[in-house]
Amino acid sequence: MTGRAPGRIRIIGGQLRNSRLDVPDLPGLRPTAERVRETLFNWLAPVISGARCLDLCAGTGALGVEAISRGASGVQFVERDARAAQALRDNLARLKAPGGQVATADALAYLQGTPQAFGVVFLDPPFAMDLWAPLAQRLEQGGWLTPAAWIYVESPKHAGLVLPPAWTLHREGSAGEVRYALYRRAAAT
């Protein structure tokens, strides 16, 4: 899960199952492993159909494309690297994946824009950039989350993340040096 990304990765479930995503050879691009995606989408199975999703720091877009494949009503992809964003647009067009929109933008800058509330958010920033806390804060305070949103967070295994108190850990696991966790946002009282 380190180093350069492979040339293709497989979608593991839903209507696009076994389709391949072309992955550009970019430094630091780290696609979420198949077994982690399988576990995550097993956790999300009761809520993913019809969900509006945000794939922040999308990279390959594997998480968002899995969501589309499994019936999400739409996915907003945000990726700052123009080559990765174009590869994602090309993959969505080739797969005829409905409901995917790609913004070529820095995630922090994107979250300064006009908010849209999402029911599922994938938060998997580049590990070297340590963006979890500022991105989580903007998501929580900026109107980007529905009252009971689900937030997936992928991070280094031993990172001490500071996440909003309203985010309650639902499930977590690890694969190698990666920790993956699904949080549920508690509705404000």
XYZ file of C-alpha atoms in Angstrom:
189
model
C 0.000 0.000 0.000
C 2.963 2.311 -0.362
C 4.919 3.563 -3.331
C 3.415 3.935 -6.758
C -0.043 2.790 -7.661
C -0.606 -0.197 -9.929
C -1.748 0.416 -13.507
C -5.274 -0.907 -12.890
C -7.466 -1.694 -9.906
C -10.665 -3.720 -9.794
C -14.121 -2.662 -8.646
C -15.206 -5.423 -6.296
C -18.978 -5.162 -6.021
C -22.243 -3.925 -7.482
C -23.198 -3.210 -11.103
C -19.609 -2.393 -12.115
C -18.137 -5.448 -10.396
C -14.888 -6.657 -11.974
C -14.548 -3.450 -14.023
C -11.067 -1.984 -13.957
C -9.987 1.556 -13.178
C -6.932 2.801 -15.015
C -4.573 4.326 -12.454
C -1.966 6.924 -13.437
C 1.592 6.383 -12.219
C 1.821 9.281 -9.760
C 4.054 9.563 -6.671
C 2.141 9.072 -3.431
C -1.035 7.738 -5.066
C -2.232 5.026 -2.697
C -5.438 3.233 -3.754
C -7.493 1.725 -0.939
C -6.845 -2.028 -0.910
C -9.521 -4.373 -2.247
C -10.067 -6.151 1.053
C -10.453 -2.808 2.872
C -13.005 -1.628 0.278
C -14.868 -4.916 0.604
C -15.061 -4.546 4.392
C -16.078 -0.888 4.206
C -18.872 -1.515 1.732
C -20.142 -4.447 3.785
C -20.441 -1.959 6.672
C -22.162 0.600 4.417
C -24.479 -1.920 2.682
C -27.646 -0.784 4.548
C -27.132 2.910 3.654
C -25.215 3.209 0.371
C -28.124 2.740 -2.044
C -29.480 6.183 -2.871
C -26.834 7.989 -0.788
C -25.185 11.236 -1.891
C -21.449 10.768 -1.399
C -18.358 12.974 -1.252
C -15.016 11.376 -2.156
C -12.609 13.972 -0.762
C -8.957 13.622 -1.827
C -10.288 11.077 -4.322
C -7.013 9.929 -5.895
C -8.000 6.944 -8.041
C -11.662 7.415 -7.129
C -11.960 3.747 -6.153
C -14.110 4.489 -3.094
C -16.544 6.717 -4.964
C -16.760 4.397 -7.963
C -17.517 1.490 -5.601
C -20.313 3.646 -4.134
C -21.750 4.351 -7.608
C -21.476 0.652 -8.457
C -23.486 -0.190 -5.353
C -26.324 2.252 -6.011
C -25.276 5.644 -4.597
C -27.398 8.359 -6.208
C -24.340 10.508 -6.869
C -20.705 11.025 -5.949
C -18.792 14.301 -5.901
C -15.102 13.523 -6.393
C -12.539 16.134 -5.304
C -8.932 15.648 -6.433
C -6.197 18.311 -6.535
C -3.852 16.539 -8.984
C -5.013 17.386 -12.513
C -3.691 14.106 -13.979
C -5.458 11.978 -11.369
C -8.670 13.992 -11.823
C -8.539 13.519 -15.610
C -7.897 9.781 -15.229
C -10.953 9.619 -12.956
C -13.099 11.499 -15.509
C -11.872 9.116 -18.227
C -12.687 6.061 -16.072
C -16.195 7.351 -15.283
C -16.871 7.988 -18.986
C -15.482 4.606 -20.085
C -17.544 2.763 -17.438
C -20.639 4.867 -18.202
C -20.893 5.391 -14.438
C -23.869 7.657 -13.748
C -23.840 10.368 -11.124
C -20.108 10.984 -10.813
C -18.857 14.585 -10.891
C -15.133 15.416 -10.645
C -13.775 18.713 -9.293
C -10.075 19.414 -9.791
C -9.473 21.282 -6.540
C -7.597 21.279 -3.267
C -9.873 19.667 -0.664
C -9.513 22.479 1.902
C -10.263 25.105 -0.743
C -13.224 23.080 -2.048
C -14.727 22.981 1.448
C -14.618 26.803 1.544
C -17.217 26.835 -1.249
C -20.993 26.580 -1.106
C -21.824 23.509 0.992
C -23.974 20.590 -0.037
C -24.909 18.059 2.636
C -23.662 14.524 1.975
C -24.825 11.323 3.696
C -21.545 9.436 3.115
C -18.069 10.985 3.022
C -14.789 9.254 2.187
C -11.894 11.051 3.913
C -8.586 9.591 2.776
C -6.074 12.441 2.318
C -2.428 11.922 1.367
C -0.800 10.577 4.519
C 2.202 12.931 4.332
C -0.016 16.021 4.406
C -1.722 15.442 7.817
C -5.039 16.944 6.709
C -7.472 14.869 8.796
C -8.204 17.453 11.503
C -8.643 20.525 9.263
C -10.736 18.615 6.716
C -12.873 17.029 9.430
C -13.434 20.415 11.064
C -14.548 21.999 7.772
C -16.829 19.062 7.004
C -18.422 19.260 10.448
C -18.779 23.021 10.729
C -19.349 23.965 7.098
C -22.688 22.306 6.349
C -21.201 19.426 4.320
C -22.734 16.581 6.371
C -26.297 15.410 6.822
C -27.353 15.160 10.488
C -26.592 11.415 10.654
C -23.838 11.191 8.011
C -21.393 8.309 7.749
C -17.715 9.286 7.469
C -15.017 6.843 6.394
C -11.502 7.778 7.535
C -8.310 6.099 6.305
C -5.047 6.983 8.064
C -1.686 5.629 9.184
C -2.223 2.887 11.760
C -0.705 4.785 14.690
C -1.792 8.333 13.822
C -3.368 10.218 16.702
C -6.323 11.735 14.867
C -8.330 14.594 16.324
C -11.835 14.336 14.901
C -15.016 16.227 15.814
C -16.682 15.045 19.043
C -19.951 14.528 17.132
C -18.312 11.703 15.140
C -18.833 8.374 16.916
C -16.729 5.376 15.933
C -18.945 2.691 14.399
C -16.394 0.112 13.149
C -12.648 -0.007 12.529
C -9.921 -2.288 11.280
C -6.355 -2.283 10.043
C -4.431 -3.629 7.073
C -0.666 -3.444 7.275
C 0.218 0.086 8.377
C -3.229 1.495 7.526
C -6.130 2.076 9.932
C -9.587 2.354 8.430
C -12.621 3.445 10.403
C -16.267 4.282 9.848
C -17.798 7.037 11.960
C -21.430 8.093 12.404
C -22.230 11.718 12.966
C -24.564 12.272 15.885
C -27.443 14.578 15.014
C -27.268 17.873 16.903
C -29.664 18.089 19.813
